[in-house]
PDB file of C-alpha atoms in Angstrom:
ATOM      1  CA  MET B   1      17.076 -10.797 -47.274  1.00 48.00           C
ATOM      2  CA  THR B   2      13.487 -11.211 -48.197  1.00 53.00           C
ATOM      3  CA  ASN B   3      13.588 -13.045 -51.507  1.00 72.00           C
ATOM      4  CA  VAL B   4      17.182 -14.197 -51.216  1.00 79.00           C
ATOM      5  CA  LYS B   5      19.379 -14.709 -54.320  1.00 85.00           C
ATOM      6  CA  SER B   6      21.877 -17.326 -54.643  1.00 87.00           C
ATOM      7  CA  PRO B   7      25.095 -15.164 -54.263  1.00 88.00           C
ATOM      8  CA  GLU B   8      23.654 -13.940 -50.960  1.00 88.00           C
ATOM      9  CA  LEU B   9      23.027 -17.571 -49.911  1.00 89.00           C
ATOM     10  CA  VAL B  10      26.722 -18.399 -50.606  1.00 89.00           C
ATOM     11  CA  GLU B  11      27.920 -15.515 -48.599  1.00 90.00           C
ATOM     12  CA  ALA B  12      25.502 -16.443 -45.783  1.00 89.00           C
ATOM     13  CA  LEU B  13      26.865 -20.030 -45.767  1.00 90.00           C
ATOM     14  CA  LYS B  14      30.459 -18.874 -46.050  1.00 89.00           C
ATOM     15  CA  LYS B  15      29.968 -16.531 -43.082  1.00 89.00           C
ATOM     16  CA  GLN B  16      28.848 -19.477 -40.770  1.00 89.00           C
ATOM     17  CA  LEU B  17      31.200 -22.213 -42.101  1.00 88.00           C
ATOM     18  CA  GLY B  18      34.135 -20.116 -42.872  1.00 85.00           C
ATOM     19  CA  GLU B  19      36.753 -20.435 -45.620  1.00 84.00           C
ATOM     20  CA  GLU B  20      39.499 -21.787 -43.384  1.00 86.00           C
ATOM     21  CA  LEU B  21      38.360 -25.373 -43.921  1.00 87.00           C
ATOM     22  CA  PHE B  22      36.599 -25.088 -47.288  1.00 90.00           C
ATOM     23  CA  GLU B  23      37.219 -24.172 -50.850  1.00 90.00           C
ATOM     24  CA  TRP B  24      34.081 -22.525 -52.315  1.00 92.00           C
ATOM     25  CA  SER B  25      33.060 -22.473 -55.943  1.00 90.00           C
ATOM     26  CA  TYR B  26      29.720 -21.262 -57.263  1.00 90.00           C
ATOM     27  CA  ASP B  27      28.362 -22.560 -60.607  1.00 89.00           C
ATOM     28  CA  LYS B  28      25.779 -20.073 -61.965  1.00 88.00           C
ATOM     29  CA  GLU B  29      24.480 -22.521 -64.705  1.00 88.00           C
ATOM     30  CA  THR B  30      23.607 -25.167 -62.324  1.00 91.00           C
ATOM     31  CA  ASP B  31      22.821 -22.732 -59.473  1.00 91.00           C
ATOM     32  CA  LYS B  32      24.929 -24.976 -57.180  1.00 91.00           C
ATOM     33  CA  VAL B  33      27.743 -24.221 -54.788  1.00 90.00           C
ATOM     34  CA  ARG B  34      30.415 -26.766 -54.163  1.00 91.00           C
ATOM     35  CA  LEU B  35      32.460 -27.125 -50.876  1.00 89.00           C
ATOM     36  CA  GLU B  36      35.791 -28.892 -50.933  1.00 89.00           C
ATOM     37  CA  HIS B  37      37.130 -29.895 -47.528  1.00 88.00           C
ATOM     38  CA  LYS B  38      40.845 -28.856 -47.592  1.00 86.00           C
ATOM     39  CA  ARG B  39      41.810 -31.424 -45.126  1.00 82.00           C
ATOM     40  CA  LEU B  40      39.747 -34.340 -46.448  1.00 78.00           C
ATOM     41  CA  GLN B  41      40.046 -33.325 -50.143  1.00 80.00           C
ATOM     42  CA  ARG B  42      36.413 -34.342 -50.543  1.00 80.00           C
ATOM     43  CA  GLY B  43      33.470 -32.201 -51.287  1.00 85.00           C
ATOM     44  CA  MET B  44      29.775 -31.931 -51.792  1.00 85.00           C
ATOM     45  CA  ASP B  45      27.373 -29.808 -53.888  1.00 87.00           C
ATOM     46  CA  ILE B  46      24.563 -27.734 -52.444  1.00 88.00           C
ATOM     47  CA  SER B  47      21.606 -26.882 -54.577  1.00 86.00           C
ATOM     48  CA  LEU B  48      20.731 -23.231 -53.748  1.00 88.00           C
ATOM     49  CA  PRO B  49      17.179 -22.982 -55.177  1.00 87.00           C
ATOM     50  CA  GLU B  50      16.003 -25.562 -52.507  1.00 83.00           C
ATOM     51  CA  ILE B  51      17.538 -23.360 -49.695  1.00 87.00           C
ATOM     52  CA  ALA B  52      15.993 -20.188 -51.295  1.00 86.00           C
ATOM     53  CA  ALA B  53      12.535 -21.746 -51.274  1.00 84.00           C
ATOM     54  CA  LYS B  54      12.869 -22.760 -47.595  1.00 82.00           C
ATOM     55  CA  TYR B  55      14.177 -19.281 -46.735  1.00 84.00           C
ATOM     56  CA  THR B  56      11.025 -17.603 -47.687  1.00 83.00           C
ATOM     57  CA  THR B  57       9.085 -19.280 -44.799  1.00 82.00           C
ATOM     58  CA  LYS B  58      11.794 -20.473 -42.304  1.00 82.00           C
ATOM     59  CA  LYS B  59      14.343 -17.506 -42.655  1.00 85.00           C
ATOM     60  CA  GLN B  60      17.629 -17.966 -40.902  1.00 87.00           C
ATOM     61  CA  ALA B  61      16.531 -21.443 -39.756  1.00 86.00           C
ATOM     62  CA  ALA B  62      16.692 -22.612 -43.368  1.00 85.00           C
ATOM     63  CA  ILE B  63      20.389 -21.622 -43.414  1.00 88.00           C
ATOM     64  CA  ASP B  64      21.104 -23.112 -39.883  1.00 89.00           C
ATOM     65  CA  GLU B  65      19.653 -26.462 -41.012  1.00 86.00           C
ATOM     66  CA  VAL B  66      21.954 -26.446 -44.189  1.00 86.00           C
ATOM     67  CA  VAL B  67      24.969 -25.553 -42.148  1.00 88.00           C
ATOM     68  CA  TYR B  68      24.183 -28.366 -39.561  1.00 86.00           C
ATOM     69  CA  THR B  69      23.807 -30.835 -42.266  1.00 81.00           C
ATOM     70  CA  ILE B  70      27.107 -29.738 -43.856  1.00 85.00           C
ATOM     71  CA  GLU B  71      28.950 -29.869 -40.595  1.00 84.00           C
ATOM     72  CA  GLN B  72      27.642 -33.362 -39.706  1.00 76.00           C
ATOM     73  CA  THR B  73      28.287 -34.823 -43.108  1.00 75.00           C
ATOM     74  CA  PHE B  74      31.843 -33.685 -43.093  1.00 79.00           C
ATOM     75  CA  ALA B  75      32.305 -34.845 -39.513  1.00 75.00           C
ATOM     76  CA  ALA B  76      31.107 -38.306 -40.634  1.00 65.00           C
ATOM     77  CA  MET B  77      33.730 -38.127 -43.438  1.00 68.00           C
ATOM     78  CA  LEU B  78      36.529 -37.262 -40.979  1.00 70.00           C
ATOM     79  CA  GLN B  79      35.375 -40.112 -38.793  1.00 63.00           C
ATOM     80  CA  GLU B  80      35.588 -42.566 -41.726  1.00 54.00           C
ATOM     81  CA  GLN B  81      38.926 -41.349 -43.036  1.00 59.00           C
ATOM     82  CA  GLU B  82      40.972 -40.331 -40.109  1.00 55.00           C
ATOM     83  CA  VAL B  83      39.463 -40.778 -36.552  1.00 50.00           C
ATOM     84  CA  GLY B  84      38.095 -44.186 -36.552  1.00 51.00           C
ATOM     85  CA  PHE B  85      35.872 -45.857 -34.004  1.00 48.00           C
ATOM     86  CA  ALA B  86      38.642 -45.980 -31.318  1.00 47.00           C
ATOM     87  CA  GLN B  87      38.785 -42.174 -31.077  1.00 47.00           C
ATOM     88  CA  LEU B  88      35.416 -41.000 -32.043  1.00 52.00           C
ATOM     89  CA  SER B  89      34.160 -37.897 -30.228  1.00 56.00           C
ATOM     90  CA  VAL B  90      30.826 -37.320 -32.103  1.00 83.00           C
ATOM     91  CA  ILE B  91      28.779 -38.300 -28.887  1.00 91.00           C
ATOM     92  CA  TYR B  92      25.504 -36.629 -27.937  1.00 94.00           C
ATOM     93  CA  PRO B  93      23.202 -36.827 -24.859  1.00 97.00           C
ATOM     94  CA  ILE B  94      19.833 -38.600 -25.339  1.00 96.00           C
ATOM     95  CA  ILE B  95      16.833 -37.998 -23.171  1.00 97.00           C
ATOM     96  CA  ARG B  96      14.781 -41.028 -22.351  1.00 97.00           C
ATOM     97  CA  SER B  97      11.967 -41.793 -20.026  1.00 95.00           C
ATOM     98  CA  GLY B  98      12.771 -43.026 -16.533  1.00 92.00           C
ATOM     99  CA  SER B  99      11.474 -46.447 -17.334  1.00 93.00           C
ATOM    100  CA  PHE B 100      13.657 -46.932 -20.399  1.00 95.00           C
ATOM    101  CA  PRO B 101      15.849 -50.111 -20.176  1.00 94.00           C
ATOM    102  CA  LYS B 102      19.093 -49.397 -18.588  1.00 95.00           C
ATOM    103  CA  VAL B 103      20.702 -52.332 -20.251  1.00 94.00           C
ATOM    104  CA  SER B 104      21.043 -53.442 -23.910  1.00 88.00           C
ATOM    105  CA  LYS B 105      19.424 -56.524 -25.376  1.00 82.00           C
ATOM    106  CA  GLU B 106      22.771 -58.184 -24.899  1.00 84.00           C
ATOM    107  CA  GLY B 107      22.647 -57.561 -21.211  1.00 91.00           C
ATOM    108  CA  HIS B 108      25.286 -54.716 -21.266  1.00 92.00           C
ATOM    109  CA  ALA B 109      24.719 -51.543 -18.966  1.00 96.00           C
ATOM    110  CA  PHE B 110      24.260 -48.242 -20.846  1.00 97.00           C
ATOM    111  CA  VAL B 111      26.274 -45.323 -19.687  1.00 97.00           C
ATOM    112  CA  THR B 112      23.713 -43.024 -18.085  1.00 97.00           C
ATOM    113  CA  THR B 113      23.151 -39.992 -15.872  1.00 97.00           C
ATOM    114  CA  GLU B 114      20.260 -39.095 -13.510  1.00 95.00           C
ATOM    115  CA  HIS B 115      18.339 -36.208 -14.786  1.00 95.00           C
ATOM    116  CA  THR B 116      14.686 -35.775 -13.332  1.00 93.00           C
ATOM    117  CA  ALA B 117      12.304 -38.256 -11.703  1.00 90.00           C
ATOM    118  CA  GLU B 118      10.671 -38.735 -15.139  1.00 92.00           C
ATOM    119  CA  THR B 119      13.689 -38.683 -17.415  1.00 96.00           C
ATOM    120  CA  ARG B 120      17.199 -40.106 -17.593  1.00 97.00           C
ATOM    121  CA  ILE B 121      20.285 -39.200 -19.728  1.00 98.00           C
ATOM    122  CA  PHE B 122      21.736 -41.819 -22.223  1.00 98.00           C
ATOM    123  CA  TYR B 123      24.644 -41.273 -24.528  1.00 96.00           C
ATOM    124  CA  ALA B 124      24.670 -41.849 -28.254  1.00 93.00           C
ATOM    125  CA  LEU B 125      27.591 -42.447 -30.808  1.00 88.00           C
ATOM    126  CA  ASP B 126      26.446 -40.518 -33.778  1.00 86.00           C
ATOM    127  CA  LEU B 127      26.770 -42.418 -36.975  1.00 77.00           C
ATOM    128  CA  GLY B 128      25.254 -39.908 -39.436  1.00 74.00           C
ATOM    129  CA  LYS B 129      21.719 -40.938 -40.318  1.00 73.00           C
ATOM    130  CA  THR B 130      21.569 -42.993 -37.068  1.00 76.00           C
ATOM    131  CA  TYR B 131      23.087 -43.403 -33.646  1.00 84.00           C
ATOM    132  CA  ARG B 132      24.025 -46.127 -31.163  1.00 84.00           C
ATOM    133  CA  LEU B 133      23.433 -45.902 -27.528  1.00 91.00           C
ATOM    134  CA  ILE B 134      26.828 -46.235 -25.644  1.00 92.00           C
ATOM    135  CA  ASP B 135      27.138 -49.110 -23.239  1.00 93.00           C
ATOM    136  CA  GLU B 136      30.030 -49.919 -20.830  1.00 92.00           C
ATOM    137  CA  THR B 137      31.557 -52.458 -23.247  1.00 89.00           C
ATOM    138  CA  MET B 138      31.990 -49.767 -25.873  1.00 86.00           C
ATOM    139  CA  LEU B 139      34.123 -47.485 -23.677  1.00 87.00           C
ATOM    140  CA  GLU B 140      37.362 -49.467 -24.173  1.00 81.00           C
ATOM    141  CA  LYS B 141      36.765 -49.393 -28.095  1.00 77.00           C
ATOM    142  CA  LEU B 142      36.101 -45.730 -27.889  1.00 79.00           C
ATOM    143  CA  ALA B 143      39.167 -45.167 -25.650  1.00 77.00           C
ATOM    144  CA  VAL B 144      37.232 -42.986 -23.241  1.00 83.00           C
ATOM    145  CA  THR B 145      35.958 -43.217 -19.684  1.00 90.00           C
ATOM    146  CA  ALA B 146      32.243 -42.815 -18.837  1.00 93.00           C
ATOM    147  CA  GLU B 147      32.948 -39.445 -17.487  1.00 92.00           C
ATOM    148  CA  GLN B 148      34.698 -38.394 -20.632  1.00 90.00           C
ATOM    149  CA  VAL B 149      31.595 -39.550 -22.596  1.00 91.00           C
ATOM    150  CA  ARG B 150      29.584 -37.165 -20.360  1.00 93.00           C
ATOM    151  CA  GLU B 151      31.950 -34.292 -20.876  1.00 90.00           C
ATOM    152  CA  ILE B 152      31.955 -34.689 -24.732  1.00 90.00           C
ATOM    153  CA  ALA B 153      28.232 -34.953 -24.825  1.00 93.00           C
ATOM    154  CA  ARG B 154      27.755 -31.762 -22.660  1.00 91.00           C
ATOM    155  CA  PHE B 155      29.864 -29.855 -25.061  1.00 90.00           C
ATOM    156  CA  SER B 156      28.266 -31.402 -28.259  1.00 92.00           C
ATOM    157  CA  VAL B 157      24.796 -30.542 -27.129  1.00 94.00           C
ATOM    158  CA  LYS B 158      25.698 -26.782 -27.010  1.00 92.00           C
ATOM    159  CA  LYS B 159      26.568 -26.740 -30.626  1.00 91.00           C
ATOM    160  CA  LEU B 160      23.355 -28.028 -31.836  1.00 94.00           C
ATOM    161  CA  PRO B 161      21.083 -25.313 -33.598  1.00 94.00           C
ATOM    162  CA  THR B 162      18.369 -24.008 -31.302  1.00 95.00           C
ATOM    163  CA  THR B 163      16.096 -22.244 -33.736  1.00 94.00           C
ATOM    164  CA  THR B 164      12.383 -22.162 -32.352  1.00 95.00           C
ATOM    165  CA  LYS B 165       8.938 -21.872 -33.930  1.00 96.00           C
ATOM    166  CA  LYS B 166       6.725 -19.615 -32.013  1.00 95.00           C
ATOM    167  CA  ASP B 167       2.914 -20.105 -31.526  1.00 95.00           C
ATOM    168  CA  GLU B 168       0.391 -18.306 -29.420  1.00 95.00           C
ATOM    169  CA  VAL B 169      -2.512 -20.187 -27.956  1.00 94.00           C
ATOM    170  CA  ALA B 170      -5.232 -18.840 -25.754  1.00 92.00           C
ATOM    171  CA  GLY B 171      -2.944 -16.027 -24.472  1.00 93.00           C
ATOM    172  CA  SER B 172      -0.017 -18.200 -23.704  1.00 95.00           C
ATOM    173  CA  VAL B 173       3.168 -18.560 -25.965  1.00 97.00           C
ATOM    174  CA  PHE B 174       4.931 -21.709 -27.005  1.00 97.00           C
ATOM    175  CA  TYR B 175       8.220 -22.149 -28.630  1.00 98.00           C
ATOM    176  CA  PHE B 176       9.013 -25.374 -30.489  1.00 97.00           C
ATOM    177  CA  ILE B 177      12.459 -26.975 -31.344  1.00 96.00           C
ATOM    178  CA  ASN B 178      11.910 -29.541 -34.174  1.00 95.00           C
ATOM    179  CA  HIS B 179      15.010 -30.133 -36.187  1.00 94.00           C
ATOM    180  CA  ASN B 180      14.394 -33.877 -36.663  1.00 90.00           C
ATOM    181  CA  ASP B 181      18.164 -34.632 -36.079  1.00 91.00           C
ATOM    182  CA  GLY B 182      17.449 -37.199 -33.360  1.00 90.00           C
ATOM    183  CA  TYR B 183      18.458 -34.707 -30.675  1.00 95.00           C
ATOM    184  CA  ASP B 184      15.570 -32.310 -30.357  1.00 96.00           C
ATOM    185  CA  ALA B 185      14.743 -33.228 -26.691  1.00 97.00           C
ATOM    186  CA  SER B 186      18.461 -33.281 -25.852  1.00 97.00           C
ATOM    187  CA  ARG B 187      18.372 -29.453 -26.208  1.00 97.00           C
ATOM    188  CA  ILE B 188      16.777 -29.449 -22.631  1.00 97.00           C
ATOM    189  CA  LEU B 189      20.454 -30.007 -21.539  1.00 96.00           C
ATOM    190  CA  ASN B 190      21.708 -26.837 -23.148  1.00 96.00           C
ATOM    191  CA  ASP B 191      21.768 -24.759 -19.887  1.00 94.00           C
ATOM    192  CA  GLN B 192      22.703 -21.442 -21.748  1.00 94.00           C
ATOM    193  CA  PHE B 193      19.832 -21.841 -24.228  1.00 96.00           C
ATOM    194  CA  LEU B 194      17.378 -22.336 -21.409  1.00 96.00           C
ATOM    195  CA  LYS B 195      18.780 -19.242 -19.611  1.00 95.00           C
ATOM    196  CA  ASP B 196      18.398 -17.259 -22.816  1.00 95.00           C
ATOM    197  CA  MET B 197      14.745 -18.410 -23.282  1.00 96.00           C
ATOM    198  CA  ALA B 198      14.016 -17.471 -19.612  1.00 96.00           C
ATOM    199  CA  ALA B 199      15.172 -13.920 -20.162  1.00 95.00           C
ATOM    200  CA  GLN B 200      12.362 -13.398 -22.787  1.00 94.00           C
ATOM    201  CA  ILE B 201       9.613 -15.315 -20.838  1.00 95.00           C
ATOM    202  CA  GLU B 202       6.842 -13.003 -19.247  1.00 95.00           C
ATOM    203  CA  GLY B 203       4.866 -15.622 -17.468  1.00 94.00           C
ATOM    204  CA  ASP B 204       5.865 -19.051 -16.082  1.00 94.00           C
ATOM    205  CA  MET B 205       8.594 -20.918 -18.009  1.00 96.00           C
ATOM    206  CA  THR B 206       7.714 -24.547 -18.691  1.00 97.00           C
ATOM    207  CA  VAL B 207       9.931 -27.152 -20.455  1.00 97.00           C
ATOM    208  CA  SER B 208       8.397 -30.250 -22.124  1.00 97.00           C
ATOM    209  CA  VAL B 209      10.076 -33.247 -23.804  1.00 97.00           C
ATOM    210  CA  PRO B 210       6.903 -35.397 -24.881  1.00 96.00           C
ATOM    211  CA  HIS B 211       8.948 -37.309 -27.345  1.00 96.00           C
ATOM    212  CA  GLN B 212      12.556 -37.444 -28.791  1.00 94.00           C
ATOM    213  CA  ASP B 213      11.840 -35.093 -31.724  1.00 95.00           C
ATOM    214  CA  VAL B 214      10.443 -32.166 -30.082  1.00 97.00           C
ATOM    215  CA  LEU B 215      11.257 -29.777 -27.160  1.00 97.00           C
ATOM    216  CA  ILE B 216       8.485 -27.321 -26.155  1.00 98.00           C
ATOM    217  CA  ILE B 217       9.258 -24.153 -24.121  1.00 97.00           C
ATOM    218  CA  GLY B 218       6.074 -22.571 -22.643  1.00 97.00           C
ATOM    219  CA  ASP B 219       5.492 -19.068 -21.676  1.00 97.00           C
ATOM    220  CA  ILE B 220       2.441 -19.736 -19.533  1.00 95.00           C
ATOM    221  CA  ARG B 221       0.334 -16.589 -18.665  1.00 94.00           C
ATOM    222  CA  ASP B 222      -2.669 -18.121 -16.827  1.00 92.00           C
ATOM    223  CA  GLU B 223      -4.345 -21.290 -15.807  1.00 91.00           C
ATOM    224  CA  VAL B 224      -5.850 -21.800 -19.251  1.00 92.00           C
ATOM    225  CA  GLY B 225      -2.270 -21.953 -20.456  1.00 93.00           C
ATOM    226  CA  TYR B 226      -1.511 -24.892 -18.300  1.00 93.00           C
ATOM    227  CA  ASP B 227      -4.517 -26.685 -19.561  1.00 92.00           C
ATOM    228  CA  VAL B 228      -3.407 -26.072 -23.215  1.00 94.00           C
ATOM    229  CA  LEU B 229       0.098 -27.298 -22.336  1.00 95.00           C
ATOM    230  CA  ALA B 230      -1.245 -30.483 -20.773  1.00 93.00           C
ATOM    231  CA  GLN B 231      -3.292 -31.325 -23.851  1.00 94.00           C
ATOM    232  CA  MET B 232      -0.340 -30.337 -26.201  1.00 95.00           C
ATOM    233  CA  THR B 233       2.148 -32.537 -24.327  1.00 95.00           C
ATOM    234  CA  MET B 234      -0.283 -35.452 -24.106  1.00 94.00           C
ATOM    235  CA  HIS B 235      -0.971 -35.283 -27.984  1.00 95.00           C
ATOM    236  CA  PHE B 236       2.701 -35.106 -28.703  1.00 95.00           C
ATOM    237  CA  PHE B 237       3.479 -37.905 -26.235  1.00 94.00           C
ATOM    238  CA  SER B 238       0.927 -40.090 -27.915  1.00 91.00           C
ATOM    239  CA  ILE B 239       2.142 -39.577 -31.552  1.00 88.00           C
ATOM    240  CA  GLY B 240       6.007 -39.652 -30.931  1.00 87.00           C
ATOM    241  CA  ALA B 241       7.970 -42.551 -32.325  1.00 85.00           C
ATOM    242  CA  VAL B 242      10.066 -42.371 -29.095  1.00 91.00           C
ATOM    243  CA  PRO B 243       7.810 -41.073 -26.335  1.00 94.00           C
ATOM    244  CA  ILE B 244       9.543 -39.687 -23.206  1.00 96.00           C
ATOM    245  CA  THR B 245       7.056 -38.098 -20.768  1.00 95.00           C
ATOM    246  CA  SER B 246       3.866 -36.202 -21.061  1.00 93.00           C
ATOM    247  CA  LEU B 247       4.661 -34.374 -17.849  1.00 94.00           C
ATOM    248  CA  SER B 248       5.934 -30.895 -18.236  1.00 95.00           C
ATOM    249  CA  PHE B 249       8.557 -29.067 -15.927  1.00 95.00           C
ATOM    250  CA  ILE B 250       8.660 -25.604 -14.430  1.00 95.00           C
ATOM    251  CA  TYR B 251      12.103 -23.941 -15.221  1.00 95.00           C
ATOM    252  CA  ASP B 252      13.232 -21.827 -12.320  1.00 90.00           C
ATOM    253  CA  GLU B 253      16.800 -20.469 -12.130  1.00 86.00           C
ATOM    254  CA  GLY B 254      18.273 -23.581 -13.837  1.00 88.00           C
ATOM    255  CA  ASN B 255      16.105 -26.067 -11.942  1.00 91.00           C
ATOM    256  CA  LEU B 256      13.481 -28.343 -13.488  1.00 93.00           C
ATOM    257  CA  GLU B 257      10.431 -29.088 -11.285  1.00 90.00           C
ATOM    258  CA  PRO B 258       7.500 -31.249 -12.346  1.00 89.00           C
ATOM    259  CA  ILE B 259       4.410 -29.125 -12.592  1.00 88.00           C
ATOM    260  CA  PHE B 260       2.182 -31.316 -10.395  1.00 73.00           C
ATOM    261  CA  ILE B 261       4.736 -30.883  -7.534  1.00 46.00           C
ATOM    262  CA  LEU B 262       4.533 -27.154  -8.059  1.00 47.00           C
ATOM    263  CA  ALA B 263       0.728 -27.277  -8.000  1.00 44.00           C
ATOM    264  CA  LYS B 264       0.997 -29.149  -4.683  1.00 43.00           C
ATOM    265  CA  ASN B 265       3.441 -26.638  -3.198  1.00 45.00           C
ATOM    266  CA  LYS B 266       1.229 -23.685  -4.270  1.00 45.00           C
ATOM    267  CA  VAL B 267      -1.744 -25.340  -2.391  1.00 40.00           C
ATOM    268  CA  LYS B 268       0.394 -25.843   0.636  1.00 44.00           C
ATOM    269  CA  LYS B 269       1.533 -22.219   0.737  1.00 46.00           C
ATOM    270  CA  GLU B 270      -2.027 -20.952   0.323  1.00 46.00           C
ATOM    271  CA  GLN B 271      -3.166 -23.268   3.224  1.00 47.00           C
ATOM    272  CA  GLU B 272      -0.354 -21.957   5.336  1.00 53.00           C
ATOM    273  CA  LYS B 273      -1.388 -18.437   4.646  1.00 50.00           C
ATOM    274  CA  LYS B 274      -4.867 -19.185   5.997  1.00 48.00           C
TER     275      LYS B 274
END
């Protein structure tokens, strides 16, 4: 599909969302498709020309974004109608800086997990257009343990789309995730995604989470690439609404190691050789 037509878009959406949960109806006059959730008996209209316009530049990512929005919208409807706060499972991990407060303004400890020396994992109850960080007082209301929250979040983050935008700068290649869903940096916790990226990296693989709404994967080919990465992450760190860390990490067989530590180790090894 280059210049995609509306019927093709409908078929592409059907392929990803399926027909088991939804009744589909396409209105040629308004150029909209309506989805009716069979279980909820509620629906939504999708304007196809808007998706078609995005498809010309973003390709599959345009469809992935719509699918994600649809899934999250109906998940919120299900929450409202059936699940309720007490049994809610729409929980995602959130990456924050190591210095981020570990207790709420009311003095309640957040549920957290150690990540790196620079970052820490918090957990969020997704509320649709916003989310709420989970503290220990909420566990009883949610009817879950802290470990169950962590398990749900580990599963949820794997379902988030991982479409990347590629950019080459001074010989090195950078991949950006920027879905603006509040969980861009959280994709750093998707182990399979990082492994898949590692398989296509030719140089050193770096991972950066300068702020909440971006994840940067670097394919660093030389020292200039590291300089570019440092400037790039500092820029993103300075403009982010929720900054995390300007420090990047080397990804090596599932491990994240701060770049400055790696540099020290390289110097040490070179000295040992001498």
